[in-house]
Short mmCIF file of C-alpha atoms in Angstrom, two decimals:
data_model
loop_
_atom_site.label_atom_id
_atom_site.label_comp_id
_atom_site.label_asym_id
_atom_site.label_seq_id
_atom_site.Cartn_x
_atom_site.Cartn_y
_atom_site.Cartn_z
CA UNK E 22 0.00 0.00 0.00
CA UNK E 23 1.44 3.23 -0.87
CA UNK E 24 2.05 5.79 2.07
CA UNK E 25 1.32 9.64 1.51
CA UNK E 26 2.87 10.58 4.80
CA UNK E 27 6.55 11.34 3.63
CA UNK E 28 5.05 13.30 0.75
CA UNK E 29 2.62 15.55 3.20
CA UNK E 30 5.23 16.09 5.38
CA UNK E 31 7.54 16.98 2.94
CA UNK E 32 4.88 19.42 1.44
CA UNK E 33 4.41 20.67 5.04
CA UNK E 34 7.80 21.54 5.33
CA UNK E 35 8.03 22.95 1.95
CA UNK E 36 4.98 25.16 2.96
CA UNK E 37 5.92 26.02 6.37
CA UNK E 38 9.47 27.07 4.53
CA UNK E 39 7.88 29.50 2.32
CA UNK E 40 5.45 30.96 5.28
CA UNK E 41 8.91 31.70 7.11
CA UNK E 42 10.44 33.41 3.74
CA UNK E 43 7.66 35.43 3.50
CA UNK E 44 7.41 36.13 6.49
CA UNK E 45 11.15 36.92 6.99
CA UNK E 46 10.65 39.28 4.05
CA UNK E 47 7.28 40.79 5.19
CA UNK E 48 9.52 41.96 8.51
CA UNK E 49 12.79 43.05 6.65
CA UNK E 50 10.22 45.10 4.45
CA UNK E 51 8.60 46.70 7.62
CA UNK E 52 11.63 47.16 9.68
CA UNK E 53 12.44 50.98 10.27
CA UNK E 54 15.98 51.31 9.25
CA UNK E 55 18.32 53.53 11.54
CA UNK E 56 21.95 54.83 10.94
CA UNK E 57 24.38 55.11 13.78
CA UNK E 58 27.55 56.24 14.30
CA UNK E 59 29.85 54.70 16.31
CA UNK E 60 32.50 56.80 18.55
CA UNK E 61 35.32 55.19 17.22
CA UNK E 62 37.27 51.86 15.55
CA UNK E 63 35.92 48.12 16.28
CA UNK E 64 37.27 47.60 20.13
CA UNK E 65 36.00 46.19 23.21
CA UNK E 66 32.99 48.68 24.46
CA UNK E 67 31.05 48.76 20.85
CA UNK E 68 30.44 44.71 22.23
CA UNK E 69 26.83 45.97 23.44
CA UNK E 70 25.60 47.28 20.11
CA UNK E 71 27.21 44.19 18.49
CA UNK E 72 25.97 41.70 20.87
CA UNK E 73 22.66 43.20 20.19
CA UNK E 74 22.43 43.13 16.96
CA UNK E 75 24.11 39.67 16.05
CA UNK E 76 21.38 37.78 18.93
CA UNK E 77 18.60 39.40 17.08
CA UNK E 78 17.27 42.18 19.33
CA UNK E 79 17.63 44.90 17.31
CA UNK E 80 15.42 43.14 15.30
CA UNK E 81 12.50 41.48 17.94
CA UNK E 82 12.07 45.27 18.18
CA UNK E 83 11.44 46.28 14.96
CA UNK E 84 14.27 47.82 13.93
CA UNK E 85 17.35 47.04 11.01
CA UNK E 86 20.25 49.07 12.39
CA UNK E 87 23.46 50.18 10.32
CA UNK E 88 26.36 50.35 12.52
CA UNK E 89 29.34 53.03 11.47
CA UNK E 90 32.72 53.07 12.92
CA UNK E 91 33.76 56.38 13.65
CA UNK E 92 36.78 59.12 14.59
CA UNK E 93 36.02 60.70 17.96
CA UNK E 94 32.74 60.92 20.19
CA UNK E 95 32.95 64.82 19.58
CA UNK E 96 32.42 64.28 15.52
CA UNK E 97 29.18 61.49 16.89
CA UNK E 98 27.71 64.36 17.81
CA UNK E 99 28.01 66.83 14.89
CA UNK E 100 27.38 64.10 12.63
CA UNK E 101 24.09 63.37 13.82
CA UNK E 102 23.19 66.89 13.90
CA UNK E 103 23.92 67.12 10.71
CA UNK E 104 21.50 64.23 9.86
CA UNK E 105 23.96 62.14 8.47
CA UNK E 106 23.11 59.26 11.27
CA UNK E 107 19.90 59.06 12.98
CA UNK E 108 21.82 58.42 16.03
CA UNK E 109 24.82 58.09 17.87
CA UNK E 110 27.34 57.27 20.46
CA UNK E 111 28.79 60.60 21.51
CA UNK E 112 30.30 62.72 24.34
CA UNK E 113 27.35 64.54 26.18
CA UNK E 114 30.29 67.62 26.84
CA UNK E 115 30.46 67.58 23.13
CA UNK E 116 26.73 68.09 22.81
CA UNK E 117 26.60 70.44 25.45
CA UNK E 118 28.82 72.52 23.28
CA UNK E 119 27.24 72.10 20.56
CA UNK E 120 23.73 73.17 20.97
CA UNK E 121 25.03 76.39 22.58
CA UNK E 122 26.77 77.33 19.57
CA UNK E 123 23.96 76.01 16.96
CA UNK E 124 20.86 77.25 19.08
CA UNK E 125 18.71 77.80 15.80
CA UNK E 126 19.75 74.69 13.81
CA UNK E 127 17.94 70.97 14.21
CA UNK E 128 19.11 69.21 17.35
CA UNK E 129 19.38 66.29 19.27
CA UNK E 130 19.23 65.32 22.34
CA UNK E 131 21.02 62.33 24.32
CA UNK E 132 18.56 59.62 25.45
CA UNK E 133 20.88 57.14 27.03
CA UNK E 134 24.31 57.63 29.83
CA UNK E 135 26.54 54.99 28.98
CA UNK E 136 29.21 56.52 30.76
CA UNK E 137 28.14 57.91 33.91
CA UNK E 138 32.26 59.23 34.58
CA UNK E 139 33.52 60.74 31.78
CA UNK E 140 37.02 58.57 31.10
CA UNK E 141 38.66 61.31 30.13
CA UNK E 142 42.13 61.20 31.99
CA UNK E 143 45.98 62.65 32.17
CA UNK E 144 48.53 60.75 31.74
CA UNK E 145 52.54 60.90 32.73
CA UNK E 146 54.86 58.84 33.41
CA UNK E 147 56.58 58.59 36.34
CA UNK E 148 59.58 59.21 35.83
CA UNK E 149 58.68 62.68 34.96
CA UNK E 150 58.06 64.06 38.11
CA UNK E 151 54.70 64.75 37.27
CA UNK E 152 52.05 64.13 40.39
CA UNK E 153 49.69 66.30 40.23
CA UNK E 154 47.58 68.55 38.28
CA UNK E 155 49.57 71.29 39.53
CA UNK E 156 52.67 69.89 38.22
CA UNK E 157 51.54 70.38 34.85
CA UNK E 158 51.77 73.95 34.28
CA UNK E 159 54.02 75.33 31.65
CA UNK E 160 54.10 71.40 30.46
CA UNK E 161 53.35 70.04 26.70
CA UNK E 162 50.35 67.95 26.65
CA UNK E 163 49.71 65.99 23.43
CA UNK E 164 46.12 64.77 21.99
CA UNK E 165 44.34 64.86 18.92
CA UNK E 166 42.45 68.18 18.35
CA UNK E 167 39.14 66.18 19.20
CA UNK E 168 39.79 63.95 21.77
CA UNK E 169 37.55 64.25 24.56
CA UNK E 170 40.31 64.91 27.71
CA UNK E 171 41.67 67.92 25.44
CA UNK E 172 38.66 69.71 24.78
CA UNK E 173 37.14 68.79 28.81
CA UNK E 174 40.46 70.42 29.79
CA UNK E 175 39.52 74.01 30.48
CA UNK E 176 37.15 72.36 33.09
CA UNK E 177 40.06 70.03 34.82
CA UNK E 178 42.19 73.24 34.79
CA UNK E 179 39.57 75.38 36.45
CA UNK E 180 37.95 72.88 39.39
CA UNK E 181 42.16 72.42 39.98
CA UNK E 182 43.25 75.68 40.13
CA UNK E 183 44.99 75.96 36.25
CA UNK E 184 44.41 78.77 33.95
CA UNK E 185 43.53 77.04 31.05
CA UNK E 186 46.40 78.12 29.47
CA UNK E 187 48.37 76.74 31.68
CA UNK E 188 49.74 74.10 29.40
CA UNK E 189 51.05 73.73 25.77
CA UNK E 190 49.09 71.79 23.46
CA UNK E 191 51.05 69.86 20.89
CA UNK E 192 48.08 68.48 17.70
CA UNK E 193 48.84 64.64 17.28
CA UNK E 194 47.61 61.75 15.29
CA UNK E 195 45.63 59.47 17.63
CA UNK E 196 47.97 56.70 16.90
CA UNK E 197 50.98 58.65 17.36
CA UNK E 198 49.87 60.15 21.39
CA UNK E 199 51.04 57.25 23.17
CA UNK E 200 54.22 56.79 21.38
CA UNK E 201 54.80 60.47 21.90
CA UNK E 202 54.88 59.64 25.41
CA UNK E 203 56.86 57.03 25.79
CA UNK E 204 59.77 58.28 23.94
CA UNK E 205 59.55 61.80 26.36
CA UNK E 206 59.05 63.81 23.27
CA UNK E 207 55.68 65.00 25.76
CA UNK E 208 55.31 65.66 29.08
CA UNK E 209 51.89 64.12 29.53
CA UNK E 210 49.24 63.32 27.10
CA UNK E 211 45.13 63.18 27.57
CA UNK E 212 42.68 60.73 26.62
CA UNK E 213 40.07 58.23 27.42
CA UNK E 214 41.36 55.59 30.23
CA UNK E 215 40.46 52.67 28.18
CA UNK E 216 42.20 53.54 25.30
CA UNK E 217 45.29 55.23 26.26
CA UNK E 218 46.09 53.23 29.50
CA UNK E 219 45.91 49.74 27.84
CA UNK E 220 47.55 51.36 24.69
CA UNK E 221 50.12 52.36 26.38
CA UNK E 222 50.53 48.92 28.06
CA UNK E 223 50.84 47.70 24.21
CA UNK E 224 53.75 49.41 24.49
CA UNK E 225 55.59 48.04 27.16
CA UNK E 226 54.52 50.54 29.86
CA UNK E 227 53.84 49.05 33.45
CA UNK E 228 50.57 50.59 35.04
CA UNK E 229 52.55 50.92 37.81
CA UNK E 230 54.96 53.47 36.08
CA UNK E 231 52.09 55.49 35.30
CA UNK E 232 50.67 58.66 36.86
CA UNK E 233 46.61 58.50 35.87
CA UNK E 234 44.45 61.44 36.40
CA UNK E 235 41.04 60.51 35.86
CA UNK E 236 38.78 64.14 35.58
CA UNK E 237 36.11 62.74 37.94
CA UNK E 238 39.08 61.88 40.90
CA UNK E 239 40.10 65.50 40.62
CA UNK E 240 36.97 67.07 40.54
CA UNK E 241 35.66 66.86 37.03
CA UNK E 242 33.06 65.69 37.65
CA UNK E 243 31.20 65.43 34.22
CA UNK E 244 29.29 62.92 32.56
CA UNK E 245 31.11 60.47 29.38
CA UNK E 246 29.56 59.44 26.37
CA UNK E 247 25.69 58.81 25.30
CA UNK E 248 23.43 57.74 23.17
CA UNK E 249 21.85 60.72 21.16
CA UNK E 250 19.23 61.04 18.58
CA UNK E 251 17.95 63.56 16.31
CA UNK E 252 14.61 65.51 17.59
CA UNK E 253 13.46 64.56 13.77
CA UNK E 254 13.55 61.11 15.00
CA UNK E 255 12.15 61.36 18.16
CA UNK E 256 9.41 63.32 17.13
CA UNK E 257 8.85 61.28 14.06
CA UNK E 258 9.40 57.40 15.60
CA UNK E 259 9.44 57.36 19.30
CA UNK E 260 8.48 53.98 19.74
CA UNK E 261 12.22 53.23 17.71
CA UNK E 262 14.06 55.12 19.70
CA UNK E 263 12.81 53.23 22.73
CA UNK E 264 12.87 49.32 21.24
CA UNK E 265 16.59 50.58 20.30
CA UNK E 266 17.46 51.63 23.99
CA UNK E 267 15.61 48.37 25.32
CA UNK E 268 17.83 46.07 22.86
CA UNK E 269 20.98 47.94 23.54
CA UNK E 270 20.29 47.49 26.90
CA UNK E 271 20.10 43.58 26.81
CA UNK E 272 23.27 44.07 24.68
CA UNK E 273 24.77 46.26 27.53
CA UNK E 274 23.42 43.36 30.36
CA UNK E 275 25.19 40.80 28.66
CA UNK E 276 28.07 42.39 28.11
CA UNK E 277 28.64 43.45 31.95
CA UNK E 278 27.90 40.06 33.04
CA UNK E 279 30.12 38.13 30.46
CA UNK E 280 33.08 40.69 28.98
CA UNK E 281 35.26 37.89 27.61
CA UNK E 282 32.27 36.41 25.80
CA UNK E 283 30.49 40.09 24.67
CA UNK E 284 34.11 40.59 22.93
CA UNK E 285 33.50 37.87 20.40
CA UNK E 286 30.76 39.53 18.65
CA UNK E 287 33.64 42.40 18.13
CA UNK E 288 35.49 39.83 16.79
CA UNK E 289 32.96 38.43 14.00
CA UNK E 290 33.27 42.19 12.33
CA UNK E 291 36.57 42.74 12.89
CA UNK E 292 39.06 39.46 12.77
CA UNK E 293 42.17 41.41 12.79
CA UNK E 294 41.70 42.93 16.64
CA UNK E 295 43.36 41.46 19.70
CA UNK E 296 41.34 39.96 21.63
CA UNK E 297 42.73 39.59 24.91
CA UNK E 298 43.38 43.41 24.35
CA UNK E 299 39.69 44.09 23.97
CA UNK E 300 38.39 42.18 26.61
CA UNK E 301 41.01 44.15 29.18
CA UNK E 302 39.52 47.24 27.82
CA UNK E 303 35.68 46.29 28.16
CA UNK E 304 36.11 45.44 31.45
CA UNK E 305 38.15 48.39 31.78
CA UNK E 306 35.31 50.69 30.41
CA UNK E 307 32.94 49.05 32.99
CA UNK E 308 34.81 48.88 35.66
CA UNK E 309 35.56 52.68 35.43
CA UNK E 310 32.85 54.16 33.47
CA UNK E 311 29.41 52.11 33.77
CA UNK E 312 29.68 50.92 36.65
CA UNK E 313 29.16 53.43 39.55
CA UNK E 314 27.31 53.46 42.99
CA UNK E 315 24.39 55.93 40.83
CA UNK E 316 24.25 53.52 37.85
CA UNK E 317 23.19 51.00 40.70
CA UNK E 318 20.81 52.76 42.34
CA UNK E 319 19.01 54.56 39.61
CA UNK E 320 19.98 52.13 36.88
CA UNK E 321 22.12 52.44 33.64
CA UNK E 322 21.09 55.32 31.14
CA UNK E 323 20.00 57.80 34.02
CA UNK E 324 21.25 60.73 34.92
CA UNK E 325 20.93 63.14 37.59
CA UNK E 326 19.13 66.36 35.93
CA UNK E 327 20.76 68.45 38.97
CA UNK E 328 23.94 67.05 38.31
CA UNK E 329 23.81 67.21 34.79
CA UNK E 330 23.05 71.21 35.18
CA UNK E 331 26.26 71.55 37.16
CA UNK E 332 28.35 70.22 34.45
CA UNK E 333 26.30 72.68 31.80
CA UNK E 334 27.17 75.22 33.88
CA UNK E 335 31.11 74.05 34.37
CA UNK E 336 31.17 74.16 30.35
CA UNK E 337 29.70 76.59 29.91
CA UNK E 338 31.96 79.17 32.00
CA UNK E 339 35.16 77.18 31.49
CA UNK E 340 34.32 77.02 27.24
CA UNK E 341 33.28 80.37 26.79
CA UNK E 342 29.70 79.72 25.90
CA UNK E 343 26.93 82.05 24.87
CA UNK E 344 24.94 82.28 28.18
CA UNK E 345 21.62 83.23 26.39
CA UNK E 346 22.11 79.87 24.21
CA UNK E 347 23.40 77.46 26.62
CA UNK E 348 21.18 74.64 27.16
CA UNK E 349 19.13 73.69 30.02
CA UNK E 350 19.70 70.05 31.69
CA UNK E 351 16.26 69.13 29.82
CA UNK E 352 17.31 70.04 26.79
CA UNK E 353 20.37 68.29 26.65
CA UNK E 354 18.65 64.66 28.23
CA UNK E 355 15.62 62.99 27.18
CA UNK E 356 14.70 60.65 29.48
CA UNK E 357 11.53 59.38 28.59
CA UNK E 358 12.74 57.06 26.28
CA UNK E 359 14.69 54.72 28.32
CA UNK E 360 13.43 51.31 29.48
CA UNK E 361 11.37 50.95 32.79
CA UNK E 362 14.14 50.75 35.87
CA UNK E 363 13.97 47.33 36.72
CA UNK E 364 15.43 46.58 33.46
CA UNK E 365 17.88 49.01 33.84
CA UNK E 366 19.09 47.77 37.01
CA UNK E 367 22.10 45.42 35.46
CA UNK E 368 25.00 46.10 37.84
CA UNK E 369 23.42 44.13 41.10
#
């Protein structure tokens, strides 16, 4: 007696294949497509987005998300403002600065504290003599023209007593700053702790025969890098701006519980990094940046509006900003985008 079974099942399969094409289509078709740009190259903390995005959340939300590297989290900003990207990972001094000097052109607005300490550090070696921030007057400091430390500095200088001319700057290729260092041809250099401590560590440089002066241990107490958006797309498609803050932050979750593991996806989209190198600098970034006893309390992606006003106001005076154009805390944070607390709450 002949069977139809094999054949039904095969046509069952064959059907339930094309229902899942379709389907698969039907969703790429309706996703809402977003461009971001990245604060800098492929390296250990872009592992949230990453993470994200390779297990699929990105997409349970709706959303098919571009990812660009980029070249500084001052140039996230001004990029997105430009409407180049939809959104961004970006230094919230940077924005700060921004909106005072472009009051009458589109904004944006960050949704999301990643870094609730700005990482923006000195660095010296020891054998310089260098101790303090006082002991850096009349010195030659080296950074690129955008780097984050460099343009935070008239803030360090004022909360530690420095005119902010109280040092020479000396205009250097990013990957030229740490080797400027080492061979003395600087005094000290500035940049994020992540990336210059474990770059100079690349190079043979014992933490131990460092001096490290992180801005928020010396009084800087200012706020790192966010995630921003463009008012067109928060007034245009809320509801993506908050499935993309609820997928990053599974991404982020993941990443703080598992570094080692978070760097893989890191290393699917970029083969060439090293990474034993990147893991030491996500757990760097989280260990000095994310992590903090506010980020526990309130959750990560919060801020404190009062706080945040203080730092405004530190820019403000110690950039030269417009008074009648420099932003309120409000207008510089959005947070009713970001997902409900409890999910927030990663860092228990």
């Amino acid at each position: 007696m002949f069977s139809t079974r094999p054949m039904f099942r095969l046509l069952t399969m064959t059907i339930g294949s094309i229902v899942l094409v379709a389907s698969s289509a039907v969703s790429a078709k309706d996703s809402v497509k977003l461009s971001f740009q990245l604060d800098w190259r492929l390296e250990g903390p872009t592992a949230p987005f990453f993470l994200a995005q390779s297990k699929g959340y990105f997409q349970e939300e709706g959303l098919d998300v571009t990812f660009d590297v980029g070249s500084g989290s001052a140039n996230a900003i001004n990029r997105v403002a430009a409407g180049t990207y939809d959104m961004g990972f970006g230094d919230v001094n940077a924005l700060v600065e921004f909106l005072a000097n472009n009051p009458s052109v589109p904004g944006l607005r960050a949704v999301f504290m990643t870094y609730d300490r700005t990482p923006a550090s000195v660095f010296a070696l020891k054998s310089s003599g260098i101790r303090s921030p006082g002991d850096l007057a009349g010195k030659t400091l080296a950074a690129p023209s955008f780097d984050g430390g460099r343009r935070a500095w008239p803030v360090f200088a004022e909360v530690n007593g420095l005119p902010a001319d109280a040092v020479k700057w000396q205009t250097v290729d990013p990957a030229l700053r740490e080797t400027l260092l080492v061979r003395g041809d600087v005094d000290a250099i500035t940049g994020f702790l992540f990336s210059s401590q474990i770059n100079l560590e690349s190079r043979g440089v014992k933490t131990e025969d460092l001096v490290i002066m992180q801005y928020p241990n010396h009084g800087a107490e200012l706020y790192g890098n966010a995630i921003v958006a463009s008012d067109r797309l928060l007034e245009n498609n809320p509801d993506a701006v908050a499935g993309f803050l609820r997928a990053y932050t599974r991404g982020l979750k993941e990443s703080i519980a598992d570094p080692e593991a978070a760097v893989e996806y890191v290393r699917q989209r970029d083969p060439l990094i090293d990474v034993a190198t990147e893991q030491r600098r996500l757990r760097l970034t989280i260990s000095s940046s994310i992590d903090t006893p506010a980020a526990r309390e309130n959750g990560v992606g919060a801020v404190d509006m009062g706080r945040l006003q203080k730092t405004i106001d530190q820019i403000g005076k110690a950039y030269d900003l417009p008074v009648a154009s420099l932003p309120k805390a409000e207008a510089v944070f959005e947070p009713r985008f970001l997902p409900e607390r409890n999910a927030r709450l990663i860092l228990q």
